[in-house]
Structure formats: C-alpha cells, structure tokens
Amino acid sequence: MSEHLYQRIDLHTHSTASDGKLTPSELVLLAKEKGVTMLALTDHDTLAGLDEARQVAEREGVQLINGCELSVAWNKIPLHMVALGFDQGDPALLRWTHRNQVVRLDRGRQIADLLVKKGLPDLFNKAIEEAGESQLGRPHFAKVMVREGMVKDMNKAFDQFLSNKKIGQIRDVWPQLEEILPELKSSGCELILAHPKRYPITVTKLKAVMADFKRHGGTAIEVASGNERPDHVRFLERLSREFEFKASVGSDFHGAFGPWTNVGHYTQIHEQEIAPVWYSWQQ
Ligand code: AMP
Ligand code: MN
Ligand code: MN
Ligand code: MN
C-alpha cells in the first residue's frame, strides 16, 4: 500500500493570496472533491484569502481553520511557521503579517537589484505585476524569468538565482523566533514549525531550533508535509514526542506544478504516536 495517501485533514495549503495557483474558492472546492473535511488555508504572511475561503467552505460543508504561514528566522536561518486556529482580528497576528508584507516588498526590491548585478534586467515591476494582489515572493520573480526565457523552468530559476544560498544576505530579513513567538503566544493559537526536514541544517541544529521554538511559545511541529519520506515522518513523530509538541499535517499544496502534491495528499502518519493539533477542533 502506498505511504502517500489522500487524507481528510489538510492544515497547510496556499491560494492566490500568496503563491498558490488556485483562488481560495477553487482551493476549497478542490479540497472537497478530494475528500478533505477539515482544511486550513495558510498563505504566506497574509490573511487575505480567509474570508473568501470561509464563504465557500460554509456553503460546501468543509470545516475551515484560519491559517497563515509566517516567514521567521532562527540565528539568521529562514524558517516557516504555520499559525492555526486564530481569531481573524487578532491584533498581534495582524501586526506581524503587516510587517512581513512590508518586508516582502522591500526584499523584492533588493532581490531585483541583486539580479541586475548578476546581469539580468530589472525585474521588479514585472514581478510586482505578476504578483498582482498576491503577496510578492520569489516564485513571482521565477515566473517572470521563465516567461522571459531567462531560465527553462521555476526550479532552474531557484537553482540559479533565487535559492537562499543565491540571495545571500537578503535572506536575513524575517523576525527572529524570540521576538515574534511570545507575542503570538498570547493569541492562544497553535504555532507550528512547518516542514522541519526541509531546512538545510543538521539534526543537531534542527533540535536546537525545536528547543528554542518550544521555549519561546511554539506548540507543535508538522510531522508530515506533502511528499515527505516515510522515515522522515517517523523521525518527526519521534521528535514531537521528545519535545512534547503537538503534531500537524498538510500537503503544502500550491497547485499542480513544481514539487507540490495535491490538496489532501501527504505521507501516512501514525496517529497513535502523536498528539494531533486538530483533535480540539473536531466537530
Ligand atoms: P518566498 O516566500 O519569497 O521566500 O519564496 C519561497 C516560496 O518559493 C516557497 O514557499 C515555495 O512556494 C517556493 N519555492 C521554493 N523553492 C522552489 C522551487 N525550487 N520551485 C518552485 N517554487 C519554489
Ligand atoms: Mn510558497
Ligand atoms: Mn513553507
Ligand atoms: Mn507552505
């Protein structure tokens, strides 16, 4: 039996409010079609898609959990944190998402300048145009580069120009865990370290991240994210027990492109081994 299965719970997905392909409405409809009964929309640094998603979710009988994937940092290493189950008017969350939105624009300008230094034309305005209403991110630069024939595909754009390594110091713009976590902690939402195995760090460092994440108010880690290797999922289940974190799961769906799996699709977890964040939301 395949270890990658369609599941009823998906707590990590993207829409056009950030770098996903589908509108919030289309995402909810696809989730329903795939059998997802509890869905979190977790766009990068924005809550802008939640109202639309909620409207469709209510109509379609899908339980929508408010979500957001925040860009954060630990010792200058960029990390992603998923916040789930907050109140949409939460002042701390609104403040931090707004701050990161400002950072995104400023960082976009810096990325464009860096690309100019590497011999490309100034792509800032085109990336802004590509993003439209969405939160500006590196994928918008990548899309422009593909369209203009500068690279073959998005993957190449990241490999050659946009990876953390390639953008160097520009990656160091996000709030540190110790400044953002204590403020969000008081909101009482779940604060989840996203896709822990995707960071290019050693296990020792990952454990140091988790210890700090816990200390400053983090409540959970994602034990399964999209196409993750089953042995990595077992490893993350073990770490969730070791650090007494709850566990979250999700596809990290962005659309049918790149490395992404479909909505509701991720590696099988061993539910009896973990403390799921979704238990308290189950109706
Ligand atoms: P940013 O939010 O601007 O830091 O951009 C990071 C986003 O780029 C991630 O959330 C992914 O959606 C996307 N991404 C990262 N690596 C790749 C890749 N190799 N191909 C396509 N998209 C990628
Ligand atoms: Mn993304
Ligand atoms: Mn992420
Ligand atoms: Mn994501």
PDB file of N, CA, C and O in Angstrom, residues 50-126:
ATOM      1  N   LEU A  50      -8.800  34.397   3.558  1.00  0.00           N
ATOM      2  CA  LEU A  50      -9.629  33.635   4.507  1.00  0.00           C
ATOM      3  C   LEU A  50     -11.129  33.904   4.363  1.00  0.00           C
ATOM      4  O   LEU A  50     -11.930  32.981   4.462  1.00  0.00           O
ATOM      5  N   ASP A  51     -11.500  35.163   4.115  1.00  0.00           N
ATOM      6  CA  ASP A  51     -12.938  35.479   4.008  1.00  0.00           C
ATOM      7  C   ASP A  51     -13.589  34.715   2.862  1.00  0.00           C
ATOM      8  O   ASP A  51     -14.638  34.092   3.030  1.00  0.00           O
ATOM      9  N   GLU A  52     -12.932  34.767   1.716  1.00  0.00           N
ATOM     10  CA  GLU A  52     -13.478  34.072   0.532  1.00  0.00           C
ATOM     11  C   GLU A  52     -13.520  32.565   0.785  1.00  0.00           C
ATOM     12  O   GLU A  52     -14.519  31.904   0.490  1.00  0.00           O
ATOM     13  N   ALA A  53     -12.442  32.023   1.356  1.00  0.00           N
ATOM     14  CA  ALA A  53     -12.399  30.584   1.616  1.00  0.00           C
ATOM     15  C   ALA A  53     -13.527  30.178   2.574  1.00  0.00           C
ATOM     16  O   ALA A  53     -14.190  29.156   2.384  1.00  0.00           O
ATOM     17  N   ARG A  54     -13.753  31.032   3.588  1.00  0.00           N
ATOM     18  CA  ARG A  54     -14.755  30.690   4.589  1.00  0.00           C
ATOM     19  C   ARG A  54     -16.148  30.647   3.975  1.00  0.00           C
ATOM     20  O   ARG A  54     -16.949  29.755   4.261  1.00  0.00           O
ATOM     21  N   GLN A  55     -16.424  31.616   3.109  1.00  0.00           N
ATOM     22  CA  GLN A  55     -17.742  31.676   2.465  1.00  0.00           C
ATOM     23  C   GLN A  55     -18.037  30.373   1.720  1.00  0.00           C
ATOM     24  O   GLN A  55     -19.098  29.777   1.890  1.00  0.00           O
ATOM     25  N   VAL A  56     -17.081  29.931   0.919  1.00  0.00           N
ATOM     26  CA  VAL A  56     -17.288  28.720   0.124  1.00  0.00           C
ATOM     27  C   VAL A  56     -17.291  27.491   1.031  1.00  0.00           C
ATOM     28  O   VAL A  56     -18.086  26.570   0.860  1.00  0.00           O
ATOM     29  N   ALA A  57     -16.391  27.482   2.028  1.00  0.00           N
ATOM     30  CA  ALA A  57     -16.296  26.330   2.929  1.00  0.00           C
ATOM     31  C   ALA A  57     -17.629  26.118   3.661  1.00  0.00           C
ATOM     32  O   ALA A  57     -18.097  24.990   3.805  1.00  0.00           O
ATOM     33  N   GLU A  58     -18.232  27.212   4.099  1.00  0.00           N
ATOM     34  CA  GLU A  58     -19.505  27.088   4.825  1.00  0.00           C
ATOM     35  C   GLU A  58     -20.590  26.531   3.914  1.00  0.00           C
ATOM     36  O   GLU A  58     -21.359  25.659   4.287  1.00  0.00           O
ATOM     37  N   ARG A  59     -20.601  27.022   2.693  1.00  0.00           N
ATOM     38  CA  ARG A  59     -21.601  26.563   1.727  1.00  0.00           C
ATOM     39  C   ARG A  59     -21.404  25.080   1.409  1.00  0.00           C
ATOM     40  O   ARG A  59     -22.360  24.330   1.266  1.00  0.00           O
ATOM     41  N   GLU A  60     -20.136  24.661   1.326  1.00  0.00           N
ATOM     42  CA  GLU A  60     -19.820  23.301   0.872  1.00  0.00           C
ATOM     43  C   GLU A  60     -19.681  22.308   2.019  1.00  0.00           C
ATOM     44  O   GLU A  60     -19.396  21.134   1.793  1.00  0.00           O
ATOM     45  N   GLY A  61     -19.805  22.772   3.247  1.00  0.00           N
ATOM     46  CA  GLY A  61     -19.691  21.867   4.389  1.00  0.00           C
ATOM     47  C   GLY A  61     -18.269  21.385   4.659  1.00  0.00           C
ATOM     48  O   GLY A  61     -18.049  20.275   5.134  1.00  0.00           O
ATOM     49  N   VAL A  62     -17.283  22.225   4.329  1.00  0.00           N
ATOM     50  CA  VAL A  62     -15.890  21.916   4.688  1.00  0.00           C
ATOM     51  C   VAL A  62     -15.553  22.759   5.914  1.00  0.00           C
ATOM     52  O   VAL A  62     -15.885  23.940   5.972  1.00  0.00           O
ATOM     53  N   GLN A  63     -14.922  22.139   6.913  1.00  0.00           N
ATOM     54  CA  GLN A  63     -14.556  22.907   8.116  1.00  0.00           C
ATOM     55  C   GLN A  63     -13.269  23.666   7.830  1.00  0.00           C
ATOM     56  O   GLN A  63     -12.211  23.073   7.594  1.00  0.00           O
ATOM     57  N   LEU A  64     -13.334  25.004   7.855  1.00  0.00           N
ATOM     58  CA  LEU A  64     -12.146  25.819   7.557  1.00  0.00           C
ATOM     59  C   LEU A  64     -11.505  26.302   8.843  1.00  0.00           C
ATOM     60  O   LEU A  64     -12.167  26.877   9.712  1.00  0.00           O
ATOM     61  N   ILE A  65     -10.202  26.063   8.961  1.00  0.00           N
ATOM     62  CA  ILE A  65      -9.424  26.559  10.099  1.00  0.00           C
ATOM     63  C   ILE A  65      -8.629  27.776   9.614  1.00  0.00           C
ATOM     64  O   ILE A  65      -7.955  27.705   8.582  1.00  0.00           O
ATOM     65  N   ASN A  66      -8.703  28.883  10.340  1.00  0.00           N
ATOM     66  CA  ASN A  66      -7.914  30.057   9.971  1.00  0.00           C
ATOM     67  C   ASN A  66      -6.433  29.725  10.050  1.00  0.00           C
ATOM     68  O   ASN A  66      -5.956  29.212  11.062  1.00  0.00           O
ATOM     69  N   GLY A  67      -5.693  30.063   8.992  1.00  0.00           N
ATOM     70  CA  GLY A  67      -4.268  29.758   8.983  1.00  0.00           C
ATOM     71  C   GLY A  67      -3.442  30.813   8.296  1.00  0.00           C
ATOM     72  O   GLY A  67      -3.961  31.681   7.579  1.00  0.00           O
ATOM     73  N   CYS A  68      -2.142  30.738   8.534  1.00  0.00           N
ATOM     74  CA  CYS A  68      -1.192  31.662   7.925  1.00  0.00           C
ATOM     75  C   CYS A  68       0.201  31.052   8.074  1.00  0.00           C
ATOM     76  O   CYS A  68       0.521  30.511   9.129  1.00  0.00           O
ATOM     77  N   GLU A  69       1.004  31.105   7.023  1.00  0.00           N
ATOM     78  CA  GLU A  69       2.397  30.638   7.114  1.00  0.00           C
ATOM     79  C   GLU A  69       3.294  31.872   7.207  1.00  0.00           C
ATOM     80  O   GLU A  69       3.392  32.651   6.262  1.00  0.00           O
ATOM     81  N   LEU A  70       3.910  32.026   8.358  1.00  0.00           N
ATOM     82  CA  LEU A  70       4.729  33.216   8.608  1.00  0.00           C
ATOM     83  C   LEU A  70       6.197  32.941   8.318  1.00  0.00           C
ATOM     84  O   LEU A  70       6.722  31.882   8.672  1.00  0.00           O
ATOM     85  N   SER A  71       6.843  33.910   7.701  1.00  0.00           N
ATOM     86  CA  SER A  71       8.283  33.824   7.487  1.00  0.00           C
ATOM     87  C   SER A  71       8.965  34.324   8.751  1.00  0.00           C
ATOM     88  O   SER A  71       8.699  35.436   9.210  1.00  0.00           O
ATOM     89  N   VAL A  72       9.847  33.497   9.307  1.00  0.00           N
ATOM     90  CA  VAL A  72      10.534  33.845  10.556  1.00  0.00           C
ATOM     91  C   VAL A  72      12.006  33.449  10.418  1.00  0.00           C
ATOM     92  O   VAL A  72      12.418  32.940   9.364  1.00  0.00           O
ATOM     93  N   ALA A  73      12.788  33.684  11.467  1.00  0.00           N
ATOM     94  CA  ALA A  73      14.204  33.327  11.382  1.00  0.00           C
ATOM     95  C   ALA A  73      14.714  32.823  12.722  1.00  0.00           C
ATOM     96  O   ALA A  73      14.222  33.226  13.781  1.00  0.00           O
ATOM     97  N   TRP A  74      15.677  31.941  12.642  1.00  0.00           N
ATOM     98  CA  TRP A  74      16.411  31.462  13.820  1.00  0.00           C
ATOM     99  C   TRP A  74      17.889  31.617  13.512  1.00  0.00           C
ATOM    100  O   TRP A  74      18.378  30.998  12.562  1.00  0.00           O
ATOM    101  N   ASN A  75      18.583  32.456  14.280  1.00  0.00           N
ATOM    102  CA  ASN A  75      20.014  32.694  14.006  1.00  0.00           C
ATOM    103  C   ASN A  75      20.284  32.932  12.530  1.00  0.00           C
ATOM    104  O   ASN A  75      21.146  32.287  11.944  1.00  0.00           O
ATOM    105  N   LYS A  76      19.518  33.806  11.934  1.00  0.00           N
ATOM    106  CA  LYS A  76      19.683  34.198  10.521  1.00  0.00           C
ATOM    107  C   LYS A  76      19.261  33.112   9.536  1.00  0.00           C
ATOM    108  O   LYS A  76      19.417  33.283   8.322  1.00  0.00           O
ATOM    109  N   ILE A  77      18.787  31.983  10.023  1.00  0.00           N
ATOM    110  CA  ILE A  77      18.316  30.937   9.108  1.00  0.00           C
ATOM    111  C   ILE A  77      16.812  31.114   8.913  1.00  0.00           C
ATOM    112  O   ILE A  77      16.062  31.133   9.890  1.00  0.00           O
ATOM    113  N   PRO A  78      16.353  31.299   7.664  1.00  0.00           N
ATOM    114  CA  PRO A  78      14.917  31.487   7.445  1.00  0.00           C
ATOM    115  C   PRO A  78      14.136  30.200   7.694  1.00  0.00           C
ATOM    116  O   PRO A  78      14.542  29.126   7.254  1.00  0.00           O
ATOM    117  N   LEU A  79      13.036  30.334   8.411  1.00  0.00           N
ATOM    118  CA  LEU A  79      12.165  29.201   8.721  1.00  0.00           C
ATOM    119  C   LEU A  79      10.729  29.599   8.415  1.00  0.00           C
ATOM    120  O   LEU A  79      10.433  30.786   8.316  1.00  0.00           O
ATOM    121  N   HIS A  80       9.858  28.597   8.335  1.00  0.00           N
ATOM    122  CA  HIS A  80       8.435  28.874   8.175  1.00  0.00           C
ATOM    123  C   HIS A  80       7.671  28.364   9.383  1.00  0.00           C
ATOM    124  O   HIS A  80       7.933  27.273   9.881  1.00  0.00           O
ATOM    125  N   MET A  81       6.730  29.189   9.831  1.00  0.00           N
ATOM    126  CA  MET A  81       5.898  28.811  10.976  1.00  0.00           C
ATOM    127  C   MET A  81       4.434  28.939  10.556  1.00  0.00           C
ATOM    128  O   MET A  81       4.035  29.980  10.022  1.00  0.00           O
ATOM    129  N   VAL A  82       3.670  27.893  10.790  1.00  0.00           N
ATOM    130  CA  VAL A  82       2.243  27.939  10.471  1.00  0.00           C
ATOM    131  C   VAL A  82       1.463  28.268  11.747  1.00  0.00           C
ATOM    132  O   VAL A  82       1.627  27.588  12.760  1.00  0.00           O
ATOM    133  N   ALA A  83       0.674  29.331  11.681  1.00  0.00           N
ATOM    134  CA  ALA A  83      -0.227  29.654  12.795  1.00  0.00           C
ATOM    135  C   ALA A  83      -1.618  29.158  12.416  1.00  0.00           C
ATOM    136  O   ALA A  83      -2.061  29.364  11.285  1.00  0.00           O
ATOM    137  N   LEU A  84      -2.270  28.490  13.350  1.00  0.00           N
ATOM    138  CA  LEU A  84      -3.589  27.905  13.055  1.00  0.00           C
ATOM    139  C   LEU A  84      -4.578  28.187  14.175  1.00  0.00           C
ATOM    140  O   LEU A  84      -4.200  28.185  15.356  1.00  0.00           O
ATOM    141  N   GLY A  85      -5.820  28.403  13.777  1.00  0.00           N
ATOM    142  CA  GLY A  85      -6.905  28.478  14.760  1.00  0.00           C
ATOM    143  C   GLY A  85      -6.972  29.801  15.490  1.00  0.00           C
ATOM    144  O   GLY A  85      -7.466  29.875  16.611  1.00  0.00           O
ATOM    145  N   PHE A  86      -6.499  30.877  14.866  1.00  0.00           N
ATOM    146  CA  PHE A  86      -6.551  32.201  15.493  1.00  0.00           C
ATOM    147  C   PHE A  86      -7.837  32.922  15.113  1.00  0.00           C
ATOM    148  O   PHE A  86      -8.540  32.535  14.175  1.00  0.00           O
ATOM    149  N   ASP A  87      -8.093  33.987  15.834  1.00  0.00           N
ATOM    150  CA  ASP A  87      -9.188  34.872  15.508  1.00  0.00           C
ATOM    151  C   ASP A  87      -8.704  35.804  14.395  1.00  0.00           C
ATOM    152  O   ASP A  87      -7.603  36.339  14.479  1.00  0.00           O
ATOM    153  N   GLN A  88      -9.527  36.012  13.368  1.00  0.00           N
ATOM    154  CA  GLN A  88      -9.064  36.799  12.215  1.00  0.00           C
ATOM    155  C   GLN A  88      -8.714  38.246  12.564  1.00  0.00           C
ATOM    156  O   GLN A  88      -7.970  38.893  11.849  1.00  0.00           O
ATOM    157  N   GLY A  89      -9.272  38.733  13.662  1.00  0.00           N
ATOM    158  CA  GLY A  89      -8.965  40.103  14.053  1.00  0.00           C
ATOM    159  C   GLY A  89      -7.824  40.185  15.060  1.00  0.00           C
ATOM    160  O   GLY A  89      -7.567  41.256  15.620  1.00  0.00           O
ATOM    161  N   ASP A  90      -7.145  39.091  15.294  1.00  0.00           N
ATOM    162  CA  ASP A  90      -6.092  39.065  16.316  1.00  0.00           C
ATOM    163  C   ASP A  90      -5.039  40.160  16.064  1.00  0.00           C
ATOM    164  O   ASP A  90      -4.379  40.158  15.021  1.00  0.00           O
ATOM    165  N   PRO A  91      -4.895  41.106  17.005  1.00  0.00           N
ATOM    166  CA  PRO A  91      -4.018  42.249  16.745  1.00  0.00           C
ATOM    167  C   PRO A  91      -2.551  41.869  16.536  1.00  0.00           C
ATOM    168  O   PRO A  91      -1.897  42.421  15.648  1.00  0.00           O
ATOM    169  N   ALA A  92      -2.035  40.914  17.297  1.00  0.00           N
ATOM    170  CA  ALA A  92      -0.615  40.544  17.145  1.00  0.00           C
ATOM    171  C   ALA A  92      -0.380  39.918  15.771  1.00  0.00           C
ATOM    172  O   ALA A  92       0.602  40.232  15.089  1.00  0.00           O
ATOM    173  N   LEU A  93      -1.295  39.074  15.358  1.00  0.00           N
ATOM    174  CA  LEU A  93      -1.130  38.423  14.057  1.00  0.00           C
ATOM    175  C   LEU A  93      -1.240  39.438  12.924  1.00  0.00           C
ATOM    176  O   LEU A  93      -0.466  39.402  11.951  1.00  0.00           O
ATOM    177  N   LEU A  94      -2.159  40.373  13.057  1.00  0.00           N
ATOM    178  CA  LEU A  94      -2.307  41.408  12.019  1.00  0.00           C
ATOM    179  C   LEU A  94      -1.051  42.278  11.947  1.00  0.00           C
ATOM    180  O   LEU A  94      -0.587  42.639  10.870  1.00  0.00           O
ATOM    181  N   ARG A  95      -0.503  42.579  13.115  1.00  0.00           N
ATOM    182  CA  ARG A  95       0.696  43.409  13.147  1.00  0.00           C
ATOM    183  C   ARG A  95       1.877  42.694  12.463  1.00  0.00           C
ATOM    184  O   ARG A  95       2.573  43.278  11.638  1.00  0.00           O
ATOM    185  N   TRP A  96       2.068  41.429  12.782  1.00  0.00           N
ATOM    186  CA  TRP A  96       3.225  40.714  12.221  1.00  0.00           C
ATOM    187  C   TRP A  96       3.050  40.401  10.746  1.00  0.00           C
ATOM    188  O   TRP A  96       4.016  40.447   9.979  1.00  0.00           O
ATOM    189  N   THR A  97       1.832  40.074  10.333  1.00  0.00           N
ATOM    190  CA  THR A  97       1.647  39.816   8.893  1.00  0.00           C
ATOM    191  C   THR A  97       1.867  41.119   8.125  1.00  0.00           C
ATOM    192  O   THR A  97       2.519  41.124   7.082  1.00  0.00           O
ATOM    193  N   HIS A  98       1.384  42.223   8.682  1.00  0.00           N
ATOM    194  CA  HIS A  98       1.591  43.506   8.001  1.00  0.00           C
ATOM    195  C   HIS A  98       3.073  43.824   7.909  1.00  0.00           C
ATOM    196  O   HIS A  98       3.583  44.235   6.865  1.00  0.00           O
ATOM    197  N   ARG A  99       3.780  43.591   8.997  1.00  0.00           N
ATOM    198  CA  ARG A  99       5.215  43.877   8.983  1.00  0.00           C
ATOM    199  C   ARG A  99       5.926  43.024   7.929  1.00  0.00           C
ATOM    200  O   ARG A  99       6.756  43.507   7.171  1.00  0.00           O
ATOM    201  N   ASN A 100       5.574  41.755   7.866  1.00  0.00           N
ATOM    202  CA  ASN A 100       6.218  40.887   6.871  1.00  0.00           C
ATOM    203  C   ASN A 100       5.840  41.268   5.437  1.00  0.00           C
ATOM    204  O   ASN A 100       6.617  41.077   4.510  1.00  0.00           O
ATOM    205  N   GLN A 101       4.633  41.828   5.272  1.00  0.00           N
ATOM    206  CA  GLN A 101       4.243  42.277   3.927  1.00  0.00           C
ATOM    207  C   GLN A 101       5.126  43.442   3.472  1.00  0.00           C
ATOM    208  O   GLN A 101       5.538  43.512   2.312  1.00  0.00           O
ATOM    209  N   VAL A 102       5.421  44.340   4.400  1.00  0.00           N
ATOM    210  CA  VAL A 102       6.316  45.458   4.087  1.00  0.00           C
ATOM    211  C   VAL A 102       7.716  44.919   3.757  1.00  0.00           C
ATOM    212  O   VAL A 102       8.353  45.326   2.788  1.00  0.00           O
ATOM    213  N   VAL A 103       8.153  43.951   4.561  1.00  0.00           N
ATOM    214  CA  VAL A 103       9.466  43.334   4.330  1.00  0.00           C
ATOM    215  C   VAL A 103       9.505  42.674   2.946  1.00  0.00           C
ATOM    216  O   VAL A 103      10.500  42.763   2.229  1.00  0.00           O
ATOM    217  N   ARG A 104       8.413  42.019   2.562  1.00  0.00           N
ATOM    218  CA  ARG A 104       8.374  41.337   1.261  1.00  0.00           C
ATOM    219  C   ARG A 104       8.620  42.301   0.106  1.00  0.00           C
ATOM    220  O   ARG A 104       9.339  41.994  -0.844  1.00  0.00           O
ATOM    221  N   LEU A 105       8.010  43.464   0.183  1.00  0.00           N
ATOM    222  CA  LEU A 105       8.195  44.457  -0.880  1.00  0.00           C
ATOM    223  C   LEU A 105       9.636  44.950  -0.913  1.00  0.00           C
ATOM    224  O   LEU A 105      10.267  45.022  -1.972  1.00  0.00           O
ATOM    225  N   ASP A 106      10.136  45.278   0.257  1.00  0.00           N
ATOM    226  CA  ASP A 106      11.491  45.784   0.359  1.00  0.00           C
ATOM    227  C   ASP A 106      12.499  44.722  -0.101  1.00  0.00           C
ATOM    228  O   ASP A 106      13.450  45.000  -0.829  1.00  0.00           O
ATOM    229  N   ARG A 107      12.262  43.485   0.320  1.00  0.00           N
ATOM    230  CA  ARG A 107      13.131  42.378  -0.078  1.00  0.00           C
ATOM    231  C   ARG A 107      13.061  42.159  -1.590  1.00  0.00           C
ATOM    232  O   ARG A 107      14.054  41.864  -2.249  1.00  0.00           O
ATOM    233  N   GLY A 108      11.851  42.338  -2.166  1.00  0.00           N
ATOM    234  CA  GLY A 108      11.685  42.199  -3.618  1.00  0.00           C
ATOM    235  C   GLY A 108      12.582  43.182  -4.358  1.00  0.00           C
ATOM    236  O   GLY A 108      13.223  42.841  -5.356  1.00  0.00           O
ATOM    237  N   ARG A 109      12.607  44.417  -3.845  1.00  0.00           N
ATOM    238  CA  ARG A 109      13.465  45.447  -4.448  1.00  0.00           C
ATOM    239  C   ARG A 109      14.940  44.997  -4.378  1.00  0.00           C
ATOM    240  O   ARG A 109      15.692  45.097  -5.335  1.00  0.00           O
ATOM    241  N   GLN A 110      15.313  44.470  -3.209  1.00  0.00           N
ATOM    242  CA  GLN A 110      16.709  44.022  -3.033  1.00  0.00           C
ATOM    243  C   GLN A 110      17.046  42.841  -3.939  1.00  0.00           C
ATOM    244  O   GLN A 110      18.153  42.762  -4.483  1.00  0.00           O
ATOM    245  N   ILE A 111      16.077  41.931  -4.098  1.00  0.00           N
ATOM    246  CA  ILE A 111      16.312  40.774  -4.975  1.00  0.00           C
ATOM    247  C   ILE A 111      16.506  41.255  -6.415  1.00  0.00           C
ATOM    248  O   ILE A 111      17.421  40.823  -7.119  1.00  0.00           O
ATOM    249  N   ALA A 112      15.642  42.189  -6.839  1.00  0.00           N
ATOM    250  CA  ALA A 112      15.756  42.721  -8.206  1.00  0.00           C
ATOM    251  C   ALA A 112      17.125  43.366  -8.414  1.00  0.00           C
ATOM    252  O   ALA A 112      17.766  43.155  -9.448  1.00  0.00           O
ATOM    253  N   ASP A 113      17.581  44.123  -7.425  1.00  0.00           N
ATOM    254  CA  ASP A 113      18.899  44.780  -7.534  1.00  0.00           C
ATOM    255  C   ASP A 113      20.014  43.735  -7.645  1.00  0.00           C
ATOM    256  O   ASP A 113      20.952  43.903  -8.421  1.00  0.00           O
ATOM    257  N   LEU A 114      19.883  42.684  -6.866  1.00  0.00           N
ATOM    258  CA  LEU A 114      20.903  41.635  -6.907  1.00  0.00           C
ATOM    259  C   LEU A 114      20.937  40.965  -8.285  1.00  0.00           C
ATOM    260  O   LEU A 114      22.010  40.678  -8.831  1.00  0.00           O
ATOM    261  N   LEU A 115      19.737  40.731  -8.845  1.00  0.00           N
ATOM    262  CA  LEU A 115      19.672  40.090 -10.165  1.00  0.00           C
ATOM    263  C   LEU A 115      20.294  40.992 -11.233  1.00  0.00           C
ATOM    264  O   LEU A 115      20.936  40.509 -12.164  1.00  0.00           O
ATOM    265  N   VAL A 116      20.108  42.291 -11.077  1.00  0.00           N
ATOM    266  CA  VAL A 116      20.731  43.241 -12.012  1.00  0.00           C
ATOM    267  C   VAL A 116      22.250  43.085 -11.946  1.00  0.00           C
ATOM    268  O   VAL A 116      22.932  43.034 -12.968  1.00  0.00           O
ATOM    269  N   LYS A 117      22.750  42.972 -10.714  1.00  0.00           N
ATOM    270  CA  LYS A 117      24.207  42.792 -10.552  1.00  0.00           C
ATOM    271  C   LYS A 117      24.687  41.507 -11.227  1.00  0.00           C
ATOM    272  O   LYS A 117      25.838  41.389 -11.624  1.00  0.00           O
ATOM    273  N   LYS A 118      23.774  40.535 -11.320  1.00  0.00           N
ATOM    274  CA  LYS A 118      24.154  39.264 -11.957  1.00  0.00           C
ATOM    275  C   LYS A 118      23.906  39.296 -13.463  1.00  0.00           C
ATOM    276  O   LYS A 118      23.972  38.260 -14.128  1.00  0.00           O
ATOM    277  N   GLY A 119      23.533  40.467 -13.973  1.00  0.00           N
ATOM    278  CA  GLY A 119      23.436  40.615 -15.428  1.00  0.00           C
ATOM    279  C   GLY A 119      22.043  40.547 -16.008  1.00  0.00           C
ATOM    280  O   GLY A 119      21.857  40.615 -17.219  1.00  0.00           O
ATOM    281  N   LEU A 120      21.023  40.406 -15.141  1.00  0.00           N
ATOM    282  CA  LEU A 120      19.651  40.373 -15.659  1.00  0.00           C
ATOM    283  C   LEU A 120      19.077  41.796 -15.688  1.00  0.00           C
ATOM    284  O   LEU A 120      19.564  42.679 -14.989  1.00  0.00           O
ATOM    285  N   PRO A 121      18.033  42.017 -16.489  1.00  0.00           N
ATOM    286  CA  PRO A 121      17.377  43.324 -16.441  1.00  0.00           C
ATOM    287  C   PRO A 121      16.650  43.517 -15.114  1.00  0.00           C
ATOM    288  O   PRO A 121      16.475  42.560 -14.353  1.00  0.00           O
ATOM    289  N   ASP A 122      16.223  44.727 -14.828  1.00  0.00           N
ATOM    290  CA  ASP A 122      15.479  44.993 -13.583  1.00  0.00           C
ATOM    291  C   ASP A 122      14.077  44.385 -13.681  1.00  0.00           C
ATOM    292  O   ASP A 122      13.244  44.854 -14.450  1.00  0.00           O
ATOM    293  N   LEU A 123      13.830  43.333 -12.885  1.00  0.00           N
ATOM    294  CA  LEU A 123      12.567  42.594 -12.991  1.00  0.00           C
ATOM    295  C   LEU A 123      11.539  43.018 -11.949  1.00  0.00           C
ATOM    296  O   LEU A 123      10.468  42.414 -11.852  1.00  0.00           O
ATOM    297  N   PHE A 124      11.852  44.062 -11.175  1.00  0.00           N
ATOM    298  CA  PHE A 124      10.978  44.400 -10.048  1.00  0.00           C
ATOM    299  C   PHE A 124       9.534  44.674 -10.487  1.00  0.00           C
ATOM    300  O   PHE A 124       8.601  44.053  -9.975  1.00  0.00           O
ATOM    301  N   ASN A 125       9.362  45.571 -11.449  1.00  0.00           N
ATOM    302  CA  ASN A 125       7.995  45.929 -11.845  1.00  0.00           C
ATOM    303  C   ASN A 125       7.236  44.739 -12.428  1.00  0.00           C
ATOM    304  O   ASN A 125       6.041  44.580 -12.192  1.00  0.00           O
ATOM    305  N   LYS A 126       7.961  43.917 -13.167  1.00  0.00           N
ATOM    306  CA  LYS A 126       7.304  42.737 -13.754  1.00  0.00           C
ATOM    307  C   LYS A 126       6.895  41.745 -12.671  1.00  0.00           C
ATOM    308  O   LYS A 126       5.844  41.111 -12.758  1.00  0.00           O
TER     309      LYS A 126
END
